[in-house]
Amino acid sequence: MSVLRRGILASAADRYASQALSIATLAVMSRLLTPAEIGLFVVANAVILLADNFRAFGTGTYIVQAPELTPEILRSAFTVTFVFSAGIFCALVAMSGPIAVFYGEAEMGGLLRLAATGFLLIPFVTPQVALLQREMRFRRLAVLNVGAAACNFAVTIALGAQGYGPASYVWGSLASSAMLTILVLAMRPQPGLFRPCFRQARPILSFGTVTTGVTLVNLVYELLPRLAFARLLSFEAVGLYARAVTLCQLPERTVTSALQPVVLPALAARARAGGDLKEGYLRGHALMSGVQWPMLAMLALLAEPAVRILLGPQWVEAAPLVRLMALGLMTLAPAFMTFPVLIAAGRVRDGLWASLISLPPSMLLMIGAGTIGLEAVAASTLVVAPLQMGVALVFVRRAIGLTWRDMARASRDSLALALGTALIPGLILAASPEGSSLGWVRTAAAVAGGAAGWAVMLAILRHPIGTEGAAILRMMLPARGVRRA
């Protein structure tokens, strides 16, 4: 358990530093670029992310969960990744022109060709990073990720300020990939790893076919509506929708950014040792929901001030979208553990089935809502999010022996935390003559009241967040007397 906590602590330091840089980039670039320019990048980035799914082909996940590793497996993983990356690079360059013509935006072709260059760097990073994850060397991973994130931030902001527009994001991503490659090769030089080998390619491809299918279905669900909205509505609408989604995902990333890199290695190690996966799943859900639910409740109440502070006044139209999405996304608290726990339980195909059952109808519902307007799209989250989580829980219950009563028990205290957090902000909002447009003083009072309510309820309920926080704090403090206090 102490090893796991050290991993979470190192991962938290890594991810929160990267998240802080990401939020700073979001705030600055939202003021430098218009919603239409952001929308153009979002659509181009959606194409890149879909292509990146095929590039990875599950090789990193295969290395993390493999019962045994040999040099041939690692070399085969690199070879498979490189072949797919080179193929995707050529395909993107060839298709960039037709995609630009389809959307009637010549600049998109240049963005896609520029972004495709990064696919030639990533194969030299993927096996190395997966090895560090498998070995739970999260301090080294923190150095890699923060260095790459800092490089991305510096280049993106500098070019954005110089008027490079959407291309600023692409150049920042390329600089980040280059920095990550340099750091990995300097930290863990293994030139023998890059010799071509196909001897173990078959099991890697077999595993990758399933994991890539799961990731692809999830990516298509996330990205295809954005591609459709660019045709149904406008690039400006895509920009508003994407920024609303980003704000609503901040509470989730607050927790998963620290837990996600640790979850699969920890669950895989527990499964190899014959441990109980259900206990880990329920504790992970309690930790996740104990932070995410109160933050989402606050975001739903304070959507307009949050948009003005983080994005600027030109994005105020995103506030109603944020309010609806935040409420819908509360049901997805345990979603980040679904795929890792199914992989650790040896039921990776169940993850694919869960995605195939829930995501296509969700996607169709969202695109259909797009024919009505953006608020209808945001409202559809109230339906599609519970649908997705319900289907996922059916498969998770079968894999680890989970019951609905177990989930209710693990959720009870987190729900009380959320209600306690929302009490004072809700009263301030109800008493405000300005409605949801709170001034700076009332906004500050609402945030302080929410934080105080969360802290008081945390102490009353003895929530697992308090236990884990205290344990990690004791590890950080050197003096025994201070640790006891």
CSV table of C-alpha atoms in Angstrom, one decimal:
chain,number,residue,atom,x,y,z
A,1,MET,CA,0.0,0.0,0.0
A,2,SER,CA,2.9,2.4,0.8
A,3,VAL,CA,4.3,1.7,-2.7
A,4,LEU,CA,1.0,2.6,-4.2
A,5,ARG,CA,0.7,5.8,-2.2
A,6,ARG,CA,4.2,6.8,-3.2
A,7,GLY,CA,3.2,6.2,-6.8
A,8,ILE,CA,0.0,8.3,-6.4
A,9,LEU,CA,2.0,11.1,-4.7
A,10,ALA,CA,4.6,11.2,-7.5
A,11,SER,CA,1.9,10.9,-10.1
A,12,ALA,CA,-0.1,13.7,-8.4
A,13,ALA,CA,2.9,16.0,-8.5
A,14,ASP,CA,3.4,15.2,-12.2
A,15,ARG,CA,-0.2,15.5,-13.3
A,16,TYR,CA,-1.1,18.6,-11.2
A,17,ALA,CA,1.9,20.5,-12.5
A,18,SER,CA,1.0,19.5,-16.1
A,19,GLN,CA,-2.7,20.3,-15.4
A,20,ALA,CA,-1.7,23.7,-14.1
A,21,LEU,CA,0.2,24.4,-17.3
A,22,SER,CA,-2.8,23.1,-19.3
A,23,ILE,CA,-5.2,25.4,-17.5
A,24,ALA,CA,-2.9,28.4,-18.0
A,25,THR,CA,-2.7,27.5,-21.7
A,26,LEU,CA,-6.5,27.3,-21.8
A,27,ALA,CA,-6.9,30.7,-20.1
A,28,VAL,CA,-4.4,32.5,-22.2
A,29,MET,CA,-5.2,31.0,-25.6
A,30,SER,CA,-8.9,31.5,-25.1
A,31,ARG,CA,-8.2,35.2,-25.0
A,32,LEU,CA,-5.7,35.2,-27.9
A,33,LEU,CA,-7.9,33.1,-30.3
A,34,THR,CA,-11.5,33.5,-31.3
A,35,PRO,CA,-14.1,30.7,-30.9
A,36,ALA,CA,-13.9,30.1,-34.6
A,37,GLU,CA,-10.1,29.6,-34.5
A,38,ILE,CA,-10.4,27.3,-31.5
A,39,GLY,CA,-13.1,25.4,-33.4
A,40,LEU,CA,-10.8,24.9,-36.4
A,41,PHE,CA,-8.1,23.5,-34.2
A,42,VAL,CA,-10.5,21.3,-32.4
A,43,VAL,CA,-11.7,19.7,-35.6
A,44,ALA,CA,-8.2,19.2,-36.9
A,45,ASN,CA,-7.1,17.8,-33.6
A,46,ALA,CA,-10.0,15.4,-33.7
A,47,VAL,CA,-8.7,13.9,-36.9
A,48,ILE,CA,-5.2,13.6,-35.3
A,49,LEU,CA,-6.5,11.9,-32.2
A,50,LEU,CA,-8.4,9.4,-34.2
A,51,ALA,CA,-5.3,8.6,-36.2
A,52,ASP,CA,-3.2,8.4,-33.0
A,53,ASN,CA,-5.4,5.7,-31.8
A,54,PHE,CA,-4.3,3.4,-34.6
A,55,ARG,CA,-0.7,4.5,-34.2
A,56,ALA,CA,-0.5,3.3,-30.6
A,57,PHE,CA,-2.3,0.1,-31.2
A,58,GLY,CA,-2.3,-0.9,-27.6
A,59,THR,CA,1.5,-1.6,-27.4
A,60,GLY,CA,2.0,0.4,-24.2
A,61,THR,CA,-0.9,-1.3,-22.4
A,62,TYR,CA,0.4,-4.7,-23.6
A,63,ILE,CA,3.8,-4.0,-22.0
A,64,VAL,CA,2.3,-2.9,-18.7
A,65,GLN,CA,0.0,-5.9,-18.2
A,66,ALA,CA,2.2,-8.7,-19.8
A,67,PRO,CA,2.9,-11.5,-17.2
A,68,GLU,CA,6.5,-11.7,-18.4
A,69,LEU,CA,8.6,-9.4,-20.6
A,70,THR,CA,11.5,-10.4,-22.9
A,71,PRO,CA,13.7,-8.3,-25.1
A,72,GLU,CA,12.0,-9.7,-28.1
A,73,ILE,CA,8.6,-8.5,-26.8
A,74,LEU,CA,9.9,-5.0,-26.3
A,75,ARG,CA,11.6,-4.9,-29.8
A,76,SER,CA,8.5,-6.2,-31.4
A,77,ALA,CA,6.4,-3.6,-29.6
A,78,PHE,CA,8.7,-0.9,-31.0
A,79,THR,CA,8.5,-2.3,-34.5
A,80,VAL,CA,4.8,-2.6,-34.5
A,81,THR,CA,4.4,1.0,-33.2
A,82,PHE,CA,6.9,2.3,-35.8
A,83,VAL,CA,5.2,0.6,-38.7
A,84,PHE,CA,1.8,1.9,-37.7
A,85,SER,CA,3.1,5.4,-37.1
A,86,ALA,CA,4.8,5.6,-40.5
A,87,GLY,CA,1.7,4.4,-42.2
A,88,ILE,CA,-0.5,6.9,-40.4
A,89,PHE,CA,2.0,9.7,-41.2
A,90,CYS,CA,1.7,8.9,-44.9
A,91,ALA,CA,-2.1,8.6,-44.8
A,92,LEU,CA,-2.5,11.9,-43.0
A,93,VAL,CA,-0.3,13.7,-45.5
A,94,ALA,CA,-2.3,12.2,-48.4
A,95,MET,CA,-5.7,12.9,-46.9
A,96,SER,CA,-5.0,16.4,-45.6
A,97,GLY,CA,-6.1,18.1,-48.8
A,98,PRO,CA,-9.4,16.2,-49.3
A,99,ILE,CA,-10.3,16.8,-45.6
A,100,ALA,CA,-9.6,20.6,-46.0
A,101,VAL,CA,-11.8,20.6,-49.1
A,102,PHE,CA,-14.6,18.8,-47.2
A,103,TYR,CA,-14.7,21.4,-44.5
A,104,GLY,CA,-14.0,24.3,-46.9
A,105,GLU,CA,-11.1,25.5,-44.9
A,106,ALA,CA,-7.7,25.5,-46.6
A,107,GLU,CA,-5.8,26.1,-43.4
A,108,MET,CA,-6.8,22.7,-42.0
A,109,GLY,CA,-4.7,20.9,-44.6
A,110,GLY,CA,-1.5,22.6,-43.3
A,111,LEU,CA,-2.4,21.9,-39.7
A,112,LEU,CA,-2.9,18.2,-40.5
A,113,ARG,CA,0.4,17.9,-42.4
A,114,LEU,CA,2.3,19.7,-39.6
A,115,ALA,CA,0.8,17.5,-36.9
A,116,ALA,CA,1.5,14.3,-38.8
A,117,THR,CA,5.3,14.9,-38.3
A,118,GLY,CA,4.9,14.1,-34.6
A,119,PHE,CA,4.0,10.5,-35.5
A,120,LEU,CA,7.6,9.8,-36.5
A,121,LEU,CA,8.9,10.6,-33.0
A,122,ILE,CA,6.4,8.8,-30.7
A,123,PRO,CA,7.5,5.2,-31.5
A,124,PHE,CA,10.9,5.9,-29.8
A,125,VAL,CA,9.0,6.9,-26.6
A,126,THR,CA,6.1,4.4,-26.2
A,127,PRO,CA,8.0,1.3,-25.0
A,128,GLN,CA,10.2,3.2,-22.6
A,129,VAL,CA,7.3,5.0,-21.0
A,130,ALA,CA,5.3,1.8,-20.7
A,131,LEU,CA,8.3,0.1,-19.0
A,132,LEU,CA,8.4,2.9,-16.4
A,133,GLN,CA,4.7,2.6,-15.8
A,134,ARG,CA,5.0,-1.2,-15.3
A,135,GLU,CA,7.9,-0.7,-12.9
A,136,MET,CA,5.9,2.1,-11.1
A,137,ARG,CA,8.7,4.5,-11.5
A,138,PHE,CA,6.4,7.5,-11.3
A,139,ARG,CA,9.1,10.0,-10.3
A,140,ARG,CA,10.9,9.5,-13.6
A,141,LEU,CA,7.6,9.7,-15.4
A,142,ALA,CA,6.9,13.0,-13.6
A,143,VAL,CA,10.2,14.5,-14.9
A,144,LEU,CA,9.3,13.4,-18.4
A,145,ASN,CA,5.7,14.6,-18.4
A,146,VAL,CA,6.3,17.9,-16.7
A,147,GLY,CA,9.3,18.7,-19.0
A,148,ALA,CA,7.1,18.0,-22.1
A,149,ALA,CA,4.2,19.9,-20.7
A,150,ALA,CA,6.4,23.0,-19.9
A,151,CYS,CA,7.8,22.9,-23.4
A,152,ASN,CA,4.2,22.7,-24.9
A,153,PHE,CA,3.1,25.6,-22.8
A,154,ALA,CA,6.0,27.8,-23.7
A,155,VAL,CA,5.9,27.2,-27.4
A,156,THR,CA,2.1,27.4,-27.7
A,157,ILE,CA,1.7,30.7,-25.8
A,158,ALA,CA,4.7,32.3,-27.5
A,159,LEU,CA,3.5,31.5,-31.0
A,160,GLY,CA,-0.1,32.4,-30.0
A,161,ALA,CA,1.0,35.8,-28.9
A,162,GLN,CA,2.9,36.2,-32.2
A,163,GLY,CA,-0.3,35.6,-34.2
A,164,TYR,CA,0.2,32.1,-35.4
A,165,GLY,CA,-3.4,31.2,-34.7
A,166,PRO,CA,-4.5,27.5,-34.5
A,167,ALA,CA,-1.0,26.4,-35.7
A,168,SER,CA,0.3,27.5,-32.3
A,169,TYR,CA,-1.3,24.5,-30.7
A,170,VAL,CA,0.3,22.1,-33.3
A,171,TRP,CA,3.8,23.6,-33.0
A,172,GLY,CA,3.4,23.3,-29.2
A,173,SER,CA,2.5,19.6,-29.5
A,174,LEU,CA,5.4,18.9,-31.8
A,175,ALA,CA,7.8,20.7,-29.4
A,176,SER,CA,6.4,18.6,-26.6
A,177,SER,CA,6.9,15.3,-28.5
A,178,ALA,CA,10.5,16.3,-29.4
A,179,MET,CA,11.3,17.2,-25.7
A,180,LEU,CA,9.7,13.9,-24.5
A,181,THR,CA,11.8,11.9,-27.0
A,182,ILE,CA,15.0,13.6,-25.9
A,183,LEU,CA,14.3,13.2,-22.2
A,184,VAL,CA,13.4,9.5,-22.6
A,185,LEU,CA,16.5,8.6,-24.6
A,186,ALA,CA,18.7,10.5,-22.2
A,187,MET,CA,17.1,9.0,-19.1
A,188,ARG,CA,16.9,5.4,-20.3
A,189,PRO,CA,19.1,4.8,-23.3
A,190,GLN,CA,18.4,1.4,-24.8
A,191,PRO,CA,19.5,1.5,-28.5
A,192,GLY,CA,19.0,-2.3,-28.8
A,193,LEU,CA,15.3,-1.8,-28.3
A,194,PHE,CA,15.0,-0.1,-31.7
A,195,ARG,CA,16.2,-3.0,-33.7
A,196,PRO,CA,13.3,-4.3,-35.9
A,197,CYS,CA,11.8,-7.6,-34.7
A,198,PHE,CA,8.5,-9.3,-35.5
A,199,ARG,CA,8.8,-12.5,-33.5
A,200,GLN,CA,6.4,-11.4,-30.8
A,201,ALA,CA,4.2,-9.2,-33.0
A,202,ARG,CA,1.4,-11.7,-33.3
A,203,PRO,CA,0.3,-11.6,-29.6
A,204,ILE,CA,0.8,-7.8,-29.5
A,205,LEU,CA,-1.4,-7.4,-32.6
A,206,SER,CA,-4.0,-9.7,-31.1
A,207,PHE,CA,-4.2,-7.8,-27.9
A,208,GLY,CA,-3.9,-4.4,-29.7
A,209,THR,CA,-6.9,-5.2,-31.9
A,210,VAL,CA,-9.2,-5.4,-28.9
A,211,THR,CA,-7.7,-2.5,-26.9
A,212,THR,CA,-7.6,-0.3,-30.0
A,213,GLY,CA,-11.2,-1.2,-30.7
A,214,VAL,CA,-12.2,0.0,-27.3
A,215,THR,CA,-10.2,3.2,-27.5
A,216,LEU,CA,-11.4,3.8,-31.1
A,217,VAL,CA,-15.1,3.5,-30.1
A,218,ASN,CA,-14.6,5.9,-27.2
A,219,LEU,CA,-12.7,8.3,-29.4
A,220,VAL,CA,-15.3,8.2,-32.2
A,221,TYR,CA,-18.0,8.9,-29.6
A,222,GLU,CA,-16.0,11.9,-28.2
A,223,LEU,CA,-14.8,13.3,-31.5
A,224,LEU,CA,-17.3,12.5,-34.2
A,225,PRO,CA,-20.0,14.8,-32.8
A,226,ARG,CA,-17.4,17.7,-33.0
A,227,LEU,CA,-16.7,16.8,-36.6
A,228,ALA,CA,-20.4,16.7,-37.3
A,229,PHE,CA,-21.1,20.0,-35.5
A,230,ALA,CA,-18.6,21.7,-37.8
A,231,ARG,CA,-20.9,20.9,-40.7
A,232,LEU,CA,-24.3,21.1,-38.9
A,233,LEU,CA,-23.5,24.3,-37.1
A,234,SER,CA,-20.2,26.2,-37.4
A,235,PHE,CA,-16.6,26.2,-36.3
A,236,GLU,CA,-17.6,28.8,-33.6
A,237,ALA,CA,-20.2,26.3,-32.2
A,238,VAL,CA,-17.5,23.6,-32.1
A,239,GLY,CA,-15.2,26.0,-30.2
A,240,LEU,CA,-17.9,26.8,-27.7
A,241,TYR,CA,-18.8,23.1,-27.2
A,242,ALA,CA,-15.2,22.0,-26.9
A,243,ARG,CA,-14.4,24.7,-24.3
A,244,ALA,CA,-17.6,23.7,-22.3
A,245,VAL,CA,-16.4,20.1,-22.3
A,246,THR,CA,-12.9,21.1,-21.2
A,247,LEU,CA,-14.3,23.0,-18.2
A,248,CYS,CA,-16.5,20.1,-17.2
A,249,GLN,CA,-13.6,17.7,-17.4
A,250,LEU,CA,-11.4,19.7,-15.0
A,251,PRO,CA,-12.9,18.1,-11.9
A,252,GLU,CA,-12.4,14.6,-13.3
A,253,ARG,CA,-8.8,15.4,-14.3
A,254,THR,CA,-8.2,16.8,-10.8
A,255,VAL,CA,-8.4,13.2,-9.5
A,256,THR,CA,-7.8,11.0,-12.5
A,257,SER,CA,-4.7,12.9,-13.5
A,258,ALA,CA,-3.1,11.5,-10.4
A,259,LEU,CA,-4.8,8.1,-10.3
A,260,GLN,CA,-4.9,7.1,-14.0
A,261,PRO,CA,-1.2,6.4,-14.5
A,262,VAL,CA,-1.3,4.3,-11.3
A,263,VAL,CA,-4.6,2.4,-11.7
A,264,LEU,CA,-3.7,-0.2,-14.4
A,265,PRO,CA,-0.2,-1.1,-13.1
A,266,ALA,CA,-1.6,-1.3,-9.5
A,267,LEU,CA,-4.6,-3.5,-10.5
A,268,ALA,CA,-2.4,-5.6,-12.8
A,269,ALA,CA,0.1,-6.2,-10.0
A,270,ARG,CA,-2.8,-7.1,-7.6
A,271,ALA,CA,-4.3,-9.5,-10.1
A,272,ARG,CA,-0.9,-11.2,-10.6
A,273,ALA,CA,-0.6,-11.6,-6.8
A,274,GLY,CA,-4.1,-13.0,-6.6
A,275,GLY,CA,-5.6,-10.0,-4.7
A,276,ASP,CA,-9.2,-8.8,-4.6
A,277,LEU,CA,-10.0,-6.3,-7.4
A,278,LYS,CA,-13.4,-5.4,-6.0
A,279,GLU,CA,-11.9,-3.7,-2.9
A,280,GLY,CA,-9.6,-1.6,-5.1
A,281,TYR,CA,-12.4,-0.6,-7.4
A,282,LEU,CA,-14.7,0.5,-4.6
A,283,ARG,CA,-12.0,2.5,-2.9
A,284,GLY,CA,-11.1,4.2,-6.2
A,285,HIS,CA,-14.7,5.1,-6.8
A,286,ALA,CA,-15.0,6.6,-3.3
A,287,LEU,CA,-11.9,8.7,-3.8
A,288,MET,CA,-13.0,9.8,-7.3
A,289,SER,CA,-16.6,10.7,-6.4
A,290,GLY,CA,-15.6,12.4,-3.2
A,291,VAL,CA,-13.7,15.1,-5.2
A,292,GLN,CA,-15.5,15.0,-8.6
A,293,TRP,CA,-19.1,15.2,-7.4
A,294,PRO,CA,-18.6,18.3,-5.1
A,295,MET,CA,-16.6,20.1,-7.8
A,296,LEU,CA,-19.1,19.3,-10.5
A,297,ALA,CA,-21.9,20.5,-8.2
A,298,MET,CA,-20.0,23.8,-7.7
A,299,LEU,CA,-19.4,24.1,-11.4
A,300,ALA,CA,-23.0,23.7,-12.2
A,301,LEU,CA,-24.0,26.4,-9.7
A,302,LEU,CA,-21.2,28.8,-10.7
A,303,ALA,CA,-21.0,28.1,-14.4
A,304,GLU,CA,-21.1,31.7,-15.6
A,305,PRO,CA,-18.4,33.0,-13.2
A,306,ALA,CA,-16.2,30.0,-14.0
A,307,VAL,CA,-16.4,30.7,-17.8
A,308,ARG,CA,-15.7,34.4,-17.3
A,309,ILE,CA,-12.7,33.7,-15.1
A,310,LEU,CA,-11.1,30.9,-17.0
A,311,LEU,CA,-12.0,31.7,-20.6
A,312,GLY,CA,-13.0,35.4,-20.7
A,313,PRO,CA,-16.2,37.3,-21.5
A,314,GLN,CA,-16.2,36.3,-25.2
A,315,TRP,CA,-17.0,32.7,-24.1
A,316,VAL,CA,-20.0,33.5,-21.9
A,317,GLU,CA,-22.3,31.6,-24.3
A,318,ALA,CA,-20.7,28.4,-23.1
A,319,ALA,CA,-22.0,28.8,-19.5
A,320,PRO,CA,-25.5,27.2,-20.1
A,321,LEU,CA,-23.7,24.2,-21.7
A,322,VAL,CA,-21.3,23.9,-18.8
A,323,ARG,CA,-24.2,23.8,-16.3
A,324,LEU,CA,-26.0,21.0,-18.1
A,325,MET,CA,-22.9,18.9,-18.8
A,326,ALA,CA,-21.6,19.2,-15.3
A,327,LEU,CA,-24.8,17.6,-13.9
A,328,GLY,CA,-24.8,14.8,-16.4
A,329,LEU,CA,-21.1,13.9,-15.9
A,330,MET,CA,-21.6,13.2,-12.2
A,331,THR,CA,-22.7,9.7,-13.1
A,332,LEU,CA,-19.4,8.9,-14.7
A,333,ALA,CA,-17.2,9.1,-11.6
A,334,PRO,CA,-16.1,5.4,-11.7
A,335,ALA,CA,-15.7,5.3,-15.5
A,336,PHE,CA,-12.0,5.9,-15.4
A,337,MET,CA,-11.5,2.5,-13.8
A,338,THR,CA,-13.7,0.4,-16.1
A,339,PHE,CA,-11.1,-0.5,-18.7
A,340,PRO,CA,-8.2,-1.0,-16.3
A,341,VAL,CA,-10.2,-3.3,-14.0
A,342,LEU,CA,-11.5,-5.4,-16.9
A,343,ILE,CA,-7.9,-5.8,-18.3
A,344,ALA,CA,-6.6,-6.8,-14.8
A,345,ALA,CA,-9.4,-9.3,-14.5
A,346,GLY,CA,-8.5,-10.8,-17.9
A,347,ARG,CA,-11.8,-9.7,-19.5
A,348,VAL,CA,-10.4,-7.1,-22.0
A,349,ARG,CA,-13.1,-8.0,-24.6
A,350,ASP,CA,-15.8,-7.0,-22.1
A,351,GLY,CA,-14.5,-3.5,-22.4
A,352,LEU,CA,-15.0,-3.6,-26.1
A,353,TRP,CA,-18.6,-4.9,-25.8
A,354,ALA,CA,-19.5,-2.3,-23.2
A,355,SER,CA,-18.3,0.4,-25.5
A,356,LEU,CA,-20.1,-1.0,-28.5
A,357,ILE,CA,-23.4,-1.3,-26.7
A,358,SER,CA,-23.5,2.1,-25.1
A,359,LEU,CA,-21.5,4.5,-27.2
A,360,PRO,CA,-23.0,4.3,-30.7
A,361,PRO,CA,-26.6,5.1,-29.5
A,362,SER,CA,-25.1,7.9,-27.3
A,363,MET,CA,-23.3,9.4,-30.3
A,364,LEU,CA,-26.4,9.3,-32.5
A,365,LEU,CA,-28.4,11.0,-29.8
A,366,MET,CA,-25.8,13.8,-29.5
A,367,ILE,CA,-25.6,14.3,-33.3
A,368,GLY,CA,-29.4,14.3,-33.5
A,369,ALA,CA,-29.4,16.9,-30.7
A,370,GLY,CA,-26.9,19.0,-32.8
A,371,THR,CA,-29.6,19.5,-35.4
A,372,ILE,CA,-31.6,21.4,-32.7
A,373,GLY,CA,-28.7,23.4,-31.1
A,374,LEU,CA,-25.9,23.4,-28.7
A,375,GLU,CA,-28.0,23.5,-25.6
A,376,ALA,CA,-29.8,20.4,-26.8
A,377,VAL,CA,-26.4,18.7,-27.2
A,378,ALA,CA,-25.5,19.6,-23.6
A,379,ALA,CA,-28.8,18.4,-22.3
A,380,SER,CA,-28.3,15.0,-24.0
A,381,THR,CA,-25.5,14.4,-21.5
A,382,LEU,CA,-28.1,13.9,-18.9
A,383,VAL,CA,-29.2,10.8,-20.8
A,384,VAL,CA,-26.0,9.4,-22.4
A,385,ALA,CA,-23.8,9.6,-19.3
A,386,PRO,CA,-26.0,7.4,-17.1
A,387,LEU,CA,-26.5,5.0,-20.0
A,388,GLN,CA,-22.8,4.6,-20.5
A,389,MET,CA,-22.1,4.1,-16.8
A,390,GLY,CA,-24.9,1.6,-16.3
A,391,VAL,CA,-23.7,-0.6,-19.2
A,392,ALA,CA,-20.1,-0.4,-17.9
A,393,LEU,CA,-21.2,-1.5,-14.4
A,394,VAL,CA,-23.0,-4.5,-15.8
A,395,PHE,CA,-19.7,-5.8,-17.1
A,396,VAL,CA,-17.7,-4.8,-14.1
A,397,ARG,CA,-20.1,-6.5,-11.7
A,398,ARG,CA,-19.7,-9.7,-13.6
A,399,ALA,CA,-15.9,-9.4,-13.7
A,400,ILE,CA,-15.1,-8.7,-10.0
A,401,GLY,CA,-18.3,-9.8,-8.2
A,402,LEU,CA,-19.6,-6.3,-7.5
A,403,THR,CA,-23.1,-5.7,-6.3
A,404,TRP,CA,-25.3,-2.7,-6.6
A,405,ARG,CA,-25.4,-2.5,-2.8
A,406,ASP,CA,-21.6,-2.2,-2.8
A,407,MET,CA,-21.8,0.7,-5.2
A,408,ALA,CA,-24.5,2.4,-3.2
A,409,ARG,CA,-22.5,2.1,0.0
A,410,ALA,CA,-19.3,3.4,-1.6
A,411,SER,CA,-21.3,6.4,-3.1
A,412,ARG,CA,-23.3,7.4,0.0
A,413,ASP,CA,-20.7,9.5,1.7
A,414,SER,CA,-19.6,11.2,-1.5
A,415,LEU,CA,-23.1,12.2,-2.2
A,416,ALA,CA,-23.3,13.8,1.3
A,417,LEU,CA,-20.0,15.6,0.5
A,418,ALA,CA,-21.5,17.0,-2.7
A,419,LEU,CA,-24.7,18.2,-0.9
A,420,GLY,CA,-22.7,19.8,1.9
A,421,THR,CA,-20.4,21.5,-0.6
A,422,ALA,CA,-23.3,22.9,-2.6
A,423,LEU,CA,-25.4,24.2,0.3
A,424,ILE,CA,-23.8,27.6,0.9
A,425,PRO,CA,-23.2,28.4,-2.8
A,426,GLY,CA,-26.8,27.4,-3.6
A,427,LEU,CA,-28.1,29.8,-0.9
A,428,ILE,CA,-25.9,32.6,-2.2
A,429,LEU,CA,-27.1,32.0,-5.7
A,430,ALA,CA,-30.8,31.9,-4.7
A,431,ALA,CA,-30.4,35.1,-2.8
A,432,SER,CA,-28.6,37.0,-5.5
A,433,PRO,CA,-30.7,39.6,-7.4
A,434,GLU,CA,-28.4,39.0,-10.4
A,435,GLY,CA,-29.3,35.4,-10.8
A,436,SER,CA,-26.4,33.3,-12.1
A,437,SER,CA,-24.4,36.4,-13.0
A,438,LEU,CA,-22.7,36.7,-9.6
A,439,GLY,CA,-20.3,39.6,-8.9
A,440,TRP,CA,-16.7,39.0,-7.8
A,441,VAL,CA,-17.6,39.3,-4.1
A,442,ARG,CA,-20.5,36.8,-4.2
A,443,THR,CA,-18.5,34.4,-6.4
A,444,ALA,CA,-15.6,34.5,-3.9
A,445,ALA,CA,-18.0,33.9,-1.0
A,446,ALA,CA,-19.7,31.0,-2.8
A,447,VAL,CA,-16.3,29.3,-3.5
A,448,ALA,CA,-15.2,29.8,0.1
A,449,GLY,CA,-18.5,28.5,1.4
A,450,GLY,CA,-18.3,25.4,-0.8
A,451,ALA,CA,-14.8,24.7,0.3
A,452,ALA,CA,-15.8,25.1,4.0
A,453,GLY,CA,-18.8,22.9,3.5
A,454,TRP,CA,-16.7,20.2,1.8
A,455,ALA,CA,-14.1,20.3,4.7
A,456,VAL,CA,-16.7,20.1,7.4
A,457,MET,CA,-18.5,17.2,5.8
A,458,LEU,CA,-15.2,15.4,5.2
A,459,ALA,CA,-14.4,15.6,8.9
A,460,ILE,CA,-17.9,14.5,9.9
A,461,LEU,CA,-18.1,11.5,7.5
A,462,ARG,CA,-14.5,10.3,7.9
A,463,HIS,CA,-14.4,9.9,4.1
A,464,PRO,CA,-11.6,7.7,2.5
A,465,ILE,CA,-10.2,10.9,1.0
A,466,GLY,CA,-9.3,12.1,4.5
A,467,THR,CA,-7.6,8.7,5.3
A,468,GLU,CA,-5.6,8.6,2.1
A,469,GLY,CA,-4.7,12.3,2.4
A,470,ALA,CA,-3.4,11.8,5.9
A,471,ALA,CA,-1.4,8.7,4.9
A,472,ILE,CA,0.2,10.5,2.0
A,473,LEU,CA,0.9,13.6,4.2
A,474,ARG,CA,2.7,11.4,6.8
A,475,MET,CA,4.9,10.0,4.0
A,476,MET,CA,5.8,13.5,2.9
A,477,LEU,CA,6.8,14.8,6.4
A,478,PRO,CA,10.2,13.8,7.8
A,479,ALA,CA,9.8,14.3,11.5
A,480,ARG,CA,8.0,11.5,13.5
A,481,GLY,CA,6.3,14.0,15.9
A,482,VAL,CA,5.0,16.1,13.0
A,483,ARG,CA,3.7,13.0,11.2
A,484,ARG,CA,1.8,11.9,14.3
A,485,ALA,CA,0.2,15.4,14.6
